[in-house]
């Protein structure tokens, strides 16, 4: 298995490239109006970790480790705060032990031992959480030992039911491995969150991840046939069914449970035939609201494009798409069986009618393999705009770490809102975030850009990106917290969701507490007490035990 960076995104040594460094300096420095210099990445030999407070039991010695690299790399997820603390060599919240179970029986043994010693257990997929979902802060753990339960050895496509077109997949399978195993069978899950390279099926299920499809099947939920999990008090497995109206769905309860109710070990997932027909085009608009209105019309048209993403002009420029003079609507269709030219042409007409400029001849489509990096970086012909967007989308986490090494604040906030409140909502969140950035001294010209990641007939998911100069040291974290609080408060006040797909974790608890009905939280906490009586699983994530 490849060796992962213990503090940032990607494999060891795969960070931002020299060409990307030059691009970041050229594109971002003039925008934020600040002198930039590169901070060195930390070395594992230079960091100090708190002493381990748990003794390795002999009976589990082959499953547990306490090496500095294992403990450091399982301390945090990959949020702004996580990377900044990692860069500063602060690993004070390191778990005491890291467990690598290879079977469900191993998980049961670890859970039993954790219960005996009153340990905290944190299910760990790829560790790409951006909401504090895999960290146990010092104030939460108290005297209890913390064990990070890394699921990476429970990996692979275990069984394929070609007839029903479903696959049983182990929870610790990373995105690229999952697709690599399905590809020779002509199948695909087609779930591509931006964290695809370093996140797992179990993590996607536990957080109700949002992926490839910008319309219709936006979250992973729709592709779940059944889920299997191990809870501290027993197994949980739902029946494989194409649909069922039998009471509250056991799958829907585990989906989004964020490691608090049980450890997801595998799932039967609805897979698809690989697409062969593709068509894509770009609509250019003079206003962001014009581009969003066109996306609304497409979402309500019943054409269901796979990609339907709006980038405001700034977002497009920072990501290397154009000169920043147009707001872009990226549209793509795909199908395994039928040409998509006719739907693509219909979409071109809708976009033109809504005031967008589309190159003549665009959206013709045809039979074409996918050449984006999602599909293994096999590129014999130049990528089109949709593929270029997906490639740059995959590189973005590496660039984000680069921005943090430049001393900047770089954060994203995502939410969803119905169309009737959309314009007022986006303006309100923008205004509150910019005001907080200026009040925190992140000036003179902080970048705040917006894109729509997913669109629905009744609303959309706006995604805001902030890039701004920060003060050195812990001051940068204080500035970030103030800006994040202001953005979250504005989202709550204006009626949006605290998260469309980044999950709740610890960082979005305040918003989740406001959003979820109090009686529902009481009910789910009662269920947790039944399944996890010692409160070992991820205490403080989603709700208090
Ligand atoms: C750069 C970047 C881009 C991202 N883009 C997207 C995106 O496009 N769409 C999106 O939805 N999210 C995105 N995320 C957020 C994150 O990748 C998702 O939440 C993802 O689903 C987490 O998967 P993971 O395997 O890394 O889980 P982890 O981060 O390891 O864990 C996430 C949560 O799930 C729990 N968990 C993990 N595995 C299991 C299991 N087997 N059983 C029970 N609980 C478990 C953990 O305890 C934790 O609470 C992004 C994150 C980053 C850093």
Coordinates of C-alpha atoms and ligand atoms in Angstrom, one line a residue:
X1 CA 0.0 0.0 0.0
X2 CA 1.3 3.5 -0.8
X3 CA 2.6 5.6 2.0
X4 CA 0.2 8.6 2.7
X5 CA 1.3 12.1 3.8
X6 CA 0.9 12.2 7.6
X7 CA -0.2 15.9 7.5
X8 CA -1.7 16.7 4.1
X9 CA -3.4 15.4 1.0
X10 CA -2.2 12.6 -1.1
X11 CA 0.7 10.1 -1.1
X12 CA 4.0 11.0 0.3
X13 CA 5.8 13.3 -2.1
X14 CA 2.8 13.9 -4.3
X15 CA 2.0 17.4 -3.1
X16 CA 1.8 20.6 -5.2
X17 CA 4.2 20.5 -8.2
X18 CA 6.7 23.2 -9.1
X19 CA 4.4 24.2 -12.1
X20 CA 1.4 24.4 -9.8
X21 CA 3.4 26.5 -7.3
X22 CA 4.2 29.0 -10.0
X23 CA 0.6 29.0 -11.1
X24 CA -0.7 29.6 -7.6
X25 CA 1.7 32.5 -7.0
X26 CA 0.8 34.0 -10.4
X27 CA -3.0 33.7 -10.0
X28 CA -3.6 34.1 -6.3
X29 CA -1.0 36.6 -5.1
X30 CA -2.2 39.5 -7.2
X31 CA -5.8 38.8 -6.2
X32 CA -5.2 38.7 -2.4
X33 CA -2.7 41.6 -2.6
X34 CA -0.1 40.0 -0.3
X35 CA 3.5 38.9 -0.4
X36 CA 3.6 35.1 -0.3
X37 CA 6.3 32.7 0.8
X38 CA 6.4 28.9 1.1
X39 CA 6.3 27.2 4.5
X40 CA 8.3 23.9 4.7
X41 CA 6.3 20.7 5.1
X42 CA 6.8 19.0 8.5
X43 CA 9.0 15.9 8.9
X44 CA 7.7 13.0 11.0
X45 CA 11.1 12.9 12.9
X46 CA 10.6 16.5 14.1
X47 CA 7.1 16.2 15.6
X48 CA 6.4 15.2 19.2
X49 CA 3.4 13.1 20.2
X50 CA 1.8 12.7 23.6
X51 CA 2.7 9.5 25.4
X52 CA 0.4 6.6 24.5
X53 CA -2.1 6.0 27.4
X54 CA -3.0 2.4 26.4
X55 CA -1.0 -0.8 26.6
X56 CA -1.0 -3.0 23.6
X57 CA -2.9 -6.1 24.7
X58 CA -1.0 -9.3 23.7
X59 CA -4.1 -10.9 22.3
X60 CA -4.5 -8.0 19.7
X61 CA -0.9 -7.3 19.1
X62 CA -1.0 -8.1 15.4
X63 CA -3.9 -5.7 14.9
X64 CA -2.8 -2.6 16.8
X65 CA 0.2 -0.2 16.4
X66 CA 1.5 2.9 18.1
X67 CA 4.1 4.0 15.7
X68 CA 4.5 7.8 15.4
X69 CA 3.6 7.7 11.7
X70 CA 0.4 5.7 12.3
X71 CA -0.6 7.9 15.2
X72 CA 0.2 11.2 13.5
X73 CA -1.6 10.3 10.3
X74 CA -4.7 9.2 12.1
X75 CA -4.9 12.3 14.3
X76 CA -6.9 14.6 12.1
X77 CA -9.0 14.7 8.9
X78 CA -8.3 17.1 6.1
X79 CA -10.0 20.4 7.0
X80 CA -8.3 23.7 6.9
X81 CA -7.7 23.5 10.7
X82 CA -6.4 20.0 10.4
X83 CA -3.8 20.9 7.8
X84 CA -2.7 24.0 9.6
X85 CA -2.2 22.1 12.8
X86 CA -0.3 19.4 10.9
X87 CA 1.9 21.9 9.2
X88 CA 2.7 23.4 12.7
X89 CA 3.6 20.0 14.0
X90 CA 0.7 20.0 16.5
X91 CA -0.5 16.4 17.0
X92 CA -1.6 16.8 20.6
X93 CA -4.9 15.0 19.7
X94 CA -3.1 11.9 18.4
X95 CA -4.9 8.6 19.1
X96 CA -3.2 6.3 21.5
X97 CA -3.4 3.3 19.2
X98 CA -4.3 2.6 15.6
X99 CA -6.1 -0.7 14.8
X100 CA -6.0 -2.4 11.4
X101 CA -8.6 -5.1 11.5
X102 CA -8.7 -7.5 8.5
X103 CA -12.0 -9.2 9.2
X104 CA -15.3 -8.6 11.0
X105 CA -14.1 -11.0 13.7
X106 CA -11.2 -8.7 14.3
X107 CA -13.5 -5.7 14.7
X108 CA -15.6 -7.6 17.2
X109 CA -12.5 -8.5 19.2
X110 CA -11.4 -4.9 19.2
X111 CA -14.8 -3.6 20.2
X112 CA -14.9 -6.1 23.1
X113 CA -11.5 -5.0 24.3
X114 CA -12.4 -1.3 23.9
X115 CA -15.5 -1.9 26.0
X116 CA -13.4 -3.6 28.7
X117 CA -10.9 -0.8 29.0
X118 CA -13.5 2.0 28.4
X119 CA -11.7 3.2 25.3
X120 CA -13.1 5.5 22.6
X121 CA -13.1 4.0 19.1
X122 CA -13.1 6.2 16.0
X123 CA -13.9 4.4 12.7
X124 CA -11.5 5.7 10.1
X125 CA -12.0 5.3 6.3
X126 CA -9.7 7.5 4.2
X127 CA -9.5 10.2 6.9
X128 CA -10.8 12.9 4.4
X129 CA -13.3 14.3 6.8
X130 CA -13.4 18.1 6.7
X131 CA -15.7 18.4 9.8
X132 CA -13.6 16.9 12.6
X133 CA -15.2 13.5 12.1
X134 CA -12.1 11.4 12.8
X135 CA -10.6 13.4 15.6
X136 CA -11.2 13.1 19.3
X137 CA -10.3 16.4 20.9
X138 CA -8.4 16.3 24.2
X139 CA -11.3 17.8 26.1
X140 CA -13.7 15.0 24.9
X141 CA -11.5 12.1 25.6
X142 CA -10.7 12.9 29.2
X143 CA -8.8 9.8 30.6
X144 CA -10.2 7.4 28.1
X145 CA -7.7 5.9 25.6
X146 CA -8.5 6.6 21.9
X147 CA -8.2 4.0 19.2
X148 CA -8.5 4.9 15.6
X149 CA -10.0 1.9 13.7
X150 CA -8.5 2.0 10.2
X151 CA -10.7 0.1 7.8
X152 CA -8.2 -0.1 4.9
X153 CA -7.6 -3.9 5.2
X154 CA -11.3 -4.7 4.7
X155 CA -11.0 -3.9 1.0
X156 CA -12.2 -5.1 -2.4
X157 CA -15.2 -6.0 -4.5
X158 CA -16.3 -9.2 -2.7
X159 CA -19.1 -10.4 -5.0
X160 CA -20.9 -9.3 -8.1
X161 CA -24.5 -10.1 -9.0
X162 CA -24.4 -9.3 -12.7
X163 CA -28.0 -10.2 -13.2
X164 CA -29.3 -7.6 -10.7
X165 CA -26.4 -5.4 -11.5
X166 CA -25.2 -5.0 -7.9
X167 CA -21.9 -5.5 -6.1
X168 CA -21.0 -6.4 -2.5
X169 CA -18.1 -4.1 -1.6
X170 CA -15.9 -4.0 1.5
X171 CA -16.2 -0.7 3.5
X172 CA -12.5 0.0 3.5
X173 CA -12.2 0.1 -0.3
X174 CA -10.7 3.3 -1.7
X175 CA -12.3 5.0 -4.7
X176 CA -9.7 4.1 -7.3
X177 CA -9.4 0.5 -6.2
X178 CA -13.2 0.1 -6.3
X179 CA -13.4 1.4 -9.8
X180 CA -10.4 -0.6 -10.9
X181 CA -12.1 -3.9 -9.8
X182 CA -15.4 -3.0 -11.5
X183 CA -13.9 -1.8 -14.7
X184 CA -12.9 -5.1 -16.3
X185 CA -16.6 -6.2 -15.7
X186 CA -17.8 -3.2 -17.7
X187 CA -19.3 -1.9 -14.5
X188 CA -18.9 1.3 -12.4
X189 CA -20.3 2.8 -9.2
X190 CA -19.7 6.3 -10.7
X191 CA -19.3 8.0 -7.3
X192 CA -16.7 10.6 -7.6
X193 CA -16.5 13.0 -4.6
X194 CA -13.6 15.4 -4.9
X195 CA -11.9 13.2 -2.3
X196 CA -12.3 10.1 -4.5
X197 CA -8.6 9.2 -4.5
X198 CA -8.3 9.0 -0.7
X199 CA -11.7 8.2 0.7
X200 CA -13.6 4.9 1.1
X201 CA -17.0 3.3 0.5
X202 CA -17.5 3.1 4.3
X203 CA -16.7 6.8 4.8
X204 CA -19.0 7.7 1.9
X205 CA -21.9 5.8 3.4
X206 CA -21.3 7.0 6.9
X207 CA -21.4 10.7 5.7
X208 CA -23.9 10.4 2.8
X209 CA -21.4 11.6 0.4
X210 CA -22.3 13.7 -2.7
X211 CA -20.6 12.7 -5.9
X212 CA -20.4 12.7 -9.6
X213 CA -24.1 13.2 -10.5
X214 CA -25.0 16.9 -10.3
X215 CA -28.7 16.1 -10.8
X216 CA -31.0 13.2 -9.9
X217 CA -28.7 10.8 -7.9
X218 CA -26.7 13.5 -6.2
X219 CA -25.9 11.5 -3.0
X220 CA -24.7 8.0 -2.6
X221 CA -27.9 7.0 -0.8
X222 CA -29.7 6.0 -4.0
X223 CA -27.1 3.4 -4.9
X224 CA -27.4 1.5 -1.6
X225 CA -29.1 -1.9 -1.7
X226 CA -28.1 -3.1 1.7
X227 CA -25.6 -2.3 4.4
X228 CA -23.8 -4.5 7.0
X229 CA -22.4 -3.1 10.2
X230 CA -21.0 -4.3 13.5
X231 CA -22.2 -2.4 16.6
X232 CA -20.9 -2.9 20.1
X233 CA -24.0 -4.9 20.9
X234 CA -24.4 -7.0 17.7
X235 CA -24.5 -7.2 13.9
X236 CA -26.8 -5.1 11.7
X237 CA -27.5 -6.2 8.2
X238 CA -30.4 -5.2 6.0
X239 CA -32.0 -7.4 3.4
X240 CA -31.0 -6.9 -0.2
X241 CA -34.0 -5.4 -1.9
X242 CA -34.6 -3.2 -4.9
X243 CA -37.1 -1.2 -2.8
X244 CA -39.1 -1.6 0.3
X245 CA -41.9 0.2 2.2
X246 CA -41.4 -1.7 5.4
X247 CA -41.1 0.9 8.1
X248 CA -38.2 3.2 8.7
X249 CA -35.3 2.0 6.6
X250 CA -32.3 0.4 8.4
X251 CA -30.0 1.6 5.6
X252 CA -31.3 5.2 5.9
X253 CA -30.5 5.1 9.7
X254 CA -26.9 4.0 9.1
X255 CA -26.4 6.4 6.2
X256 CA -25.0 9.6 7.7
X257 CA -24.5 8.0 11.1
X258 CA -20.8 9.1 11.0
X259 CA -19.4 6.2 12.9
X260 CA -21.6 6.8 16.0
X261 CA -23.9 3.8 15.7
X262 CA -21.7 1.0 14.3
X263 CA -18.8 0.2 12.1
X264 CA -20.0 -0.3 8.5
X265 CA -18.1 -3.4 7.1
X266 CA -19.6 -3.8 3.7
X267 CA -22.5 -2.9 1.5
X268 CA -24.4 -4.2 -1.6
X269 CA -24.3 -1.3 -4.0
X270 CA -26.3 -0.7 -7.2
X271 CA -23.7 -0.5 -10.0
X272 CA -24.1 0.6 -13.6
X273 CA -22.9 -0.2 -17.0
X274 CA -20.0 2.0 -18.0
X275 CA -21.0 4.9 -20.2
X276 CA -19.8 5.0 -23.8
X277 CA -21.8 7.9 -25.2
X278 CA -20.9 11.4 -24.0
X279 CA -21.6 15.0 -24.8
X280 CA -20.6 18.1 -23.0
X281 CA -20.7 21.9 -23.6
X282 CA -20.1 25.1 -21.7
X283 CA -22.5 28.0 -21.5
X284 CA -21.0 31.4 -20.8
X285 CA -23.0 34.1 -19.0
X286 CA -22.5 37.8 -18.1
X287 CA -24.1 37.3 -14.7
X288 CA -23.9 34.5 -12.0
X289 CA -27.6 34.6 -11.4
X290 CA -28.2 34.2 -15.2
X291 CA -26.0 31.0 -15.1
X292 CA -27.9 29.7 -12.0
X293 CA -31.2 30.4 -13.6
X294 CA -30.2 28.3 -16.7
X295 CA -29.1 25.5 -14.3
X296 CA -32.6 25.7 -12.7
X297 CA -34.3 25.4 -16.0
X298 CA -32.1 22.4 -16.9
X299 CA -32.8 20.8 -13.5
X300 CA -36.5 21.3 -14.1
X301 CA -36.4 20.1 -17.7
X302 CA -36.3 16.4 -17.0
X303 CA -33.1 16.0 -19.1
X304 CA -31.1 15.1 -16.0
X305 CA -27.5 16.0 -17.2
X306 CA -24.8 14.2 -15.2
X307 CA -22.8 17.3 -14.9
X308 CA -24.6 20.7 -14.4
X309 CA -22.2 22.9 -12.5
X310 CA -22.1 26.6 -12.3
X311 CA -18.8 28.4 -11.7
X312 CA -18.8 32.1 -11.0
X313 CA -16.2 34.0 -12.9
X314 CA -13.7 34.2 -10.1
X315 CA -14.0 30.5 -9.3
X316 CA -13.5 29.7 -13.0
X317 CA -10.4 32.0 -13.2
X318 CA -8.8 30.6 -10.0
X319 CA -9.3 27.1 -11.3
X320 CA -7.6 27.9 -14.6
X321 CA -10.8 28.2 -16.7
X322 CA -10.7 31.3 -18.8
X323 CA -9.8 34.9 -18.0
X324 CA -12.5 35.5 -15.3
X325 CA -14.8 37.5 -17.6
X326 CA -17.6 35.0 -17.8
X327 CA -19.6 32.9 -15.4
X328 CA -19.7 29.3 -16.7
X329 CA -22.3 26.6 -16.8
X330 CA -20.6 23.2 -17.4
X331 CA -23.1 20.6 -18.8
X332 CA -22.4 17.0 -19.6
X333 CA -24.5 14.0 -20.5
X334 CA -23.5 10.3 -20.6
X335 CA -25.1 7.0 -21.3
X336 CA -24.1 3.3 -21.6
X337 CA -26.6 2.5 -24.2
X338 CA -28.0 5.5 -26.2
X339 CA -26.5 8.4 -28.0
X340 CA -27.0 11.5 -25.9
X341 CA -26.7 14.0 -28.7
X342 CA -30.4 14.8 -28.7
X343 CA -30.7 15.6 -25.0
X344 CA -27.5 17.6 -25.2
X345 CA -28.9 19.6 -28.1
X346 CA -32.1 20.2 -26.2
X347 CA -30.0 21.4 -23.2
X348 CA -28.0 23.8 -25.5
X349 CA -31.3 25.3 -26.6
X350 CA -32.4 25.8 -23.0
X351 CA -29.1 27.5 -22.1
X352 CA -29.1 29.8 -25.1
X353 CA -32.7 30.7 -24.4
X354 CA -31.7 31.6 -20.9
X355 CA -29.1 34.1 -22.2
X356 CA -26.0 31.9 -22.3
X357 CA -23.5 31.9 -25.1
X358 CA -22.7 28.4 -26.4
X359 CA -20.2 27.8 -29.2
X360 CA -21.8 26.8 -32.5
X361 CA -21.5 23.0 -33.0
X362 CA -21.1 22.4 -29.2
X363 CA -23.0 19.6 -27.5
X364 CA -23.0 17.2 -30.5
X365 CA -21.6 14.3 -28.5
X366 CA -20.7 10.8 -29.7
X367 CA -19.2 7.6 -28.6
X368 CA -16.2 8.4 -26.6
X369 CA -14.2 6.9 -23.7
X370 CA -13.8 8.9 -20.5
X371 CA -10.3 10.5 -20.5
X372 CA -10.4 12.2 -17.2
X373 CA -8.0 11.2 -14.4
X374 CA -10.9 9.5 -12.6
X375 CA -10.5 6.8 -15.2
X376 CA -6.8 6.1 -14.6
X377 CA -5.2 9.1 -16.5
X378 CA -5.3 7.4 -19.9
X379 CA -5.3 10.3 -22.3
X380 CA -4.7 9.7 -25.9
X381 CA -6.7 12.7 -27.1
X382 CA -7.1 16.1 -25.5
X383 CA -9.7 16.4 -22.8
X384 CA -12.9 18.4 -23.3
X385 CA -14.1 21.1 -20.8
X386 CA -16.0 18.6 -18.6
X387 CA -13.0 16.3 -18.4
X388 CA -10.6 19.2 -17.8
X389 CA -12.9 20.4 -15.0
X390 CA -12.9 16.9 -13.4
X391 CA -9.1 16.7 -13.6
X392 CA -8.6 20.1 -12.0
X393 CA -11.3 19.2 -9.4
X394 CA -9.1 16.2 -8.4
X395 CA -5.9 18.3 -8.2
X396 CA -7.7 21.0 -6.1
X397 CA -6.9 19.4 -2.7
X398 CA -3.2 19.4 -3.5
X399 CA -3.4 23.1 -4.5
X400 CA -5.4 23.8 -1.3
X401 CA -2.5 22.4 0.8
X402 CA -0.2 24.7 -1.3
X403 CA -2.3 27.7 -0.4
X404 CA -2.0 26.8 3.3
X405 CA 1.8 26.5 3.0
X406 CA 1.7 30.0 1.5
X407 CA 0.2 31.2 4.8
X408 CA -3.3 31.8 3.4
X409 CA -6.7 30.9 4.7
X410 CA -8.5 28.6 2.3
X411 CA -11.8 27.2 3.2
X412 CA -15.0 26.0 1.6
X413 CA -18.6 26.2 2.9
X414 CA -21.4 24.2 1.2
X415 CA -25.1 24.2 1.7
X416 CA -28.4 23.9 -0.1
X417 CA -31.5 26.1 -0.5
X418 CA -34.7 26.2 -2.5
X419 CA -34.9 28.3 -5.6
X420 CA -37.5 30.7 -4.2
X421 CA -34.8 32.0 -1.7
X422 CA -31.7 31.4 -3.8
X423 CA -30.6 34.8 -4.9
X424 CA -31.2 36.5 -1.5
X425 CA -29.5 33.5 0.2
X426 CA -26.3 33.6 -1.9
X427 CA -26.0 37.4 -1.5
X428 CA -26.6 37.1 2.3
X429 CA -24.0 34.4 2.8
X430 CA -21.5 36.3 0.6
X431 CA -22.1 39.6 2.5
X432 CA -21.7 38.0 5.9
X433 CA -18.6 36.1 4.9
X434 CA -16.9 39.1 3.3
X435 CA -17.8 41.3 6.4
X436 CA -16.2 38.7 8.7
X437 CA -13.1 38.4 6.5
X438 CA -12.6 42.2 6.6
X439 CA -13.3 42.4 10.3
X440 CA -10.7 39.7 10.9
X441 CA -8.1 41.6 8.9
X442 CA -8.0 39.1 6.0
X443 CA -7.9 42.0 3.6
X444 CA -7.7 44.1 1.6
X445 CA -9.2 41.9 -1.1
X446 CA -10.1 38.5 0.1
X447 CA -11.3 36.0 -2.5
X448 CA -14.9 34.7 -2.1
X449 CA -16.1 32.6 -5.0
X450 CA -19.1 30.4 -5.5
X451 CA -20.1 27.4 -7.6
X452 CA -23.2 25.2 -7.7
X453 CA -22.1 21.6 -7.1
X454 CA -25.6 20.0 -7.4
X455 CA -28.9 21.2 -8.8
X456 CA -32.4 20.0 -8.1
X457 CA -35.7 20.9 -9.6
X458 CA -36.6 22.7 -6.3
X459 CA -33.2 24.2 -5.4
X460 CA -29.4 24.0 -5.6
X461 CA -26.3 23.4 -3.5
X462 CA -24.1 26.6 -3.5
X463 CA -20.5 26.0 -2.5
X464 CA -18.4 28.9 -1.4
X465 CA -14.6 29.1 -1.5
X466 CA -12.6 31.6 0.6
X467 CA -8.9 32.4 -0.1
X468 CA -7.4 35.2 2.0
X469 CA -4.2 36.2 3.7
X470 CA -4.0 35.0 7.3
X471 CA -1.9 36.1 10.3
X472 CA 1.0 33.8 11.3
X473 CA 0.6 30.9 13.9
X474 CA -2.6 30.2 15.9
X475 CA -3.9 33.6 14.9
X476 CA -4.7 32.2 11.5
X477 CA -6.9 29.5 13.1
X478 CA -8.8 32.2 15.2
X479 CA -9.4 34.2 12.0
X480 CA -10.7 31.1 10.2
X481 CA -13.0 30.2 13.1
X482 CA -14.6 33.6 13.2
X483 CA -15.2 33.6 9.4
X484 CA -16.5 30.0 9.5
X485 CA -18.9 30.9 12.4
X486 CA -20.2 34.0 10.5
X487 CA -20.8 31.9 7.3
X488 CA -22.6 29.2 9.3
X489 CA -24.7 31.7 11.2
X490 CA -25.7 33.3 7.9
X491 CA -26.6 30.0 6.4
X492 CA -28.7 29.0 9.4
X493 CA -30.4 32.4 9.6
X494 CA -31.3 32.4 5.9
X495 CA -32.7 28.9 6.0
X496 CA -30.1 26.8 4.3
X497 CA -28.8 23.4 5.5
X498 CA -25.6 23.3 7.6
X499 CA -24.2 20.8 5.1
X500 CA -25.2 19.5 1.7
X501 CA -22.5 16.8 1.6
X502 CA -19.6 17.5 3.9
X503 CA -21.3 15.9 6.9
X504 CA -21.8 17.2 10.4
X505 CA -18.9 15.8 12.4
X506 CA -17.9 18.1 15.3
X507 CA -17.5 21.3 13.3
X508 CA -21.1 21.6 12.1
X509 CA -22.8 20.4 15.4
X510 CA -24.1 23.9 16.2
X511 CA -25.9 24.1 12.9
X512 CA -27.2 20.5 13.1
X513 CA -28.6 21.1 16.6
X514 CA -30.6 24.0 15.2
X515 CA -31.7 22.2 12.0
X516 CA -32.7 18.7 13.3
X517 CA -35.9 18.4 15.3
X518 CA -35.1 18.1 19.1
X519 CA -37.4 15.1 19.4
X520 CA -35.5 13.3 16.5
X521 CA -32.2 14.0 18.3
X522 CA -33.6 12.5 21.5
X523 CA -34.8 9.4 19.6
X524 CA -31.5 8.8 17.9
X525 CA -29.5 9.3 21.1
X526 CA -31.8 6.6 22.7
X527 CA -30.9 4.3 19.8
X528 CA -27.2 5.0 20.3
X529 CA -27.5 4.1 24.0
X530 CA -29.0 0.8 23.0
X531 CA -26.4 0.0 20.4
X532 CA -23.4 1.5 22.1
X533 CA -24.0 1.5 25.8
X534 CA -20.5 2.7 26.9
X535 CA -20.6 5.5 24.3
X536 CA -17.3 4.3 22.7
X537 CA -18.1 5.2 19.1
X538 CA -17.1 8.7 18.1
X539 CA -18.5 10.5 21.2
X540 CA -19.5 14.1 20.4
X541 CA -19.8 13.6 16.6
X542 CA -23.4 14.4 15.4
X543 CA -24.8 14.6 19.0
X544 CA -23.7 14.1 22.6
X545 CA -24.0 10.5 23.9
Ligands
LIG1 C1 -10.4 17.9 -0.6 C2 -11.7 17.3 -0.2 C3 -12.8 17.2 -1.0 C4 -14.0 16.6 -0.6 N1 -15.0 16.5 -1.5 C5 -16.1 15.9 -1.1 C6 -17.2 15.7 -2.1 O1 -17.0 16.0 -3.3 N2 -18.3 15.1 -1.7 C7 -18.4 14.7 -0.4 O2 -19.5 14.1 -0.1 N3 -17.5 14.9 0.5 C8 -16.3 15.5 0.2 N4 -15.3 15.6 1.1 C9 -15.5 15.2 2.5 C10 -15.1 13.7 2.7 O3 -14.2 13.3 1.7 C11 -16.3 12.8 2.8 O4 -17.0 13.0 4.0 C12 -16.0 11.3 2.6 O5 -17.2 10.6 2.5 C13 -15.3 10.7 3.8 O6 -14.8 9.4 3.5 P1 -13.6 8.8 4.2 O7 -13.5 7.4 3.8 O8 -12.4 9.6 4.0 O9 -14.1 8.8 5.7 P2 -13.4 9.4 7.0 O10 -13.0 10.8 6.8 O11 -12.3 8.5 7.5 O12 -14.6 9.4 8.0 C14 -15.7 10.2 7.9 C15 -16.7 9.9 9.0 O13 -17.2 8.6 8.7 C16 -16.9 7.7 9.8 N5 -16.6 6.4 9.1 C17 -15.6 6.2 8.2 N6 -15.6 4.9 7.8 C18 -16.6 4.3 8.5 C19 -17.1 3.0 8.6 N7 -16.6 2.0 7.8 N8 -18.1 2.7 9.4 C20 -18.7 3.7 10.2 N9 -18.2 5.0 10.2 C21 -17.2 5.3 9.3 C22 -15.8 8.3 10.6 O14 -15.8 7.9 11.9 C23 -16.1 9.8 10.4 O15 -17.1 10.2 11.3 C24 -14.1 16.2 0.7 C25 -13.0 16.2 1.6 C26 -11.8 16.8 1.1 C27 -10.6 16.8 2.1

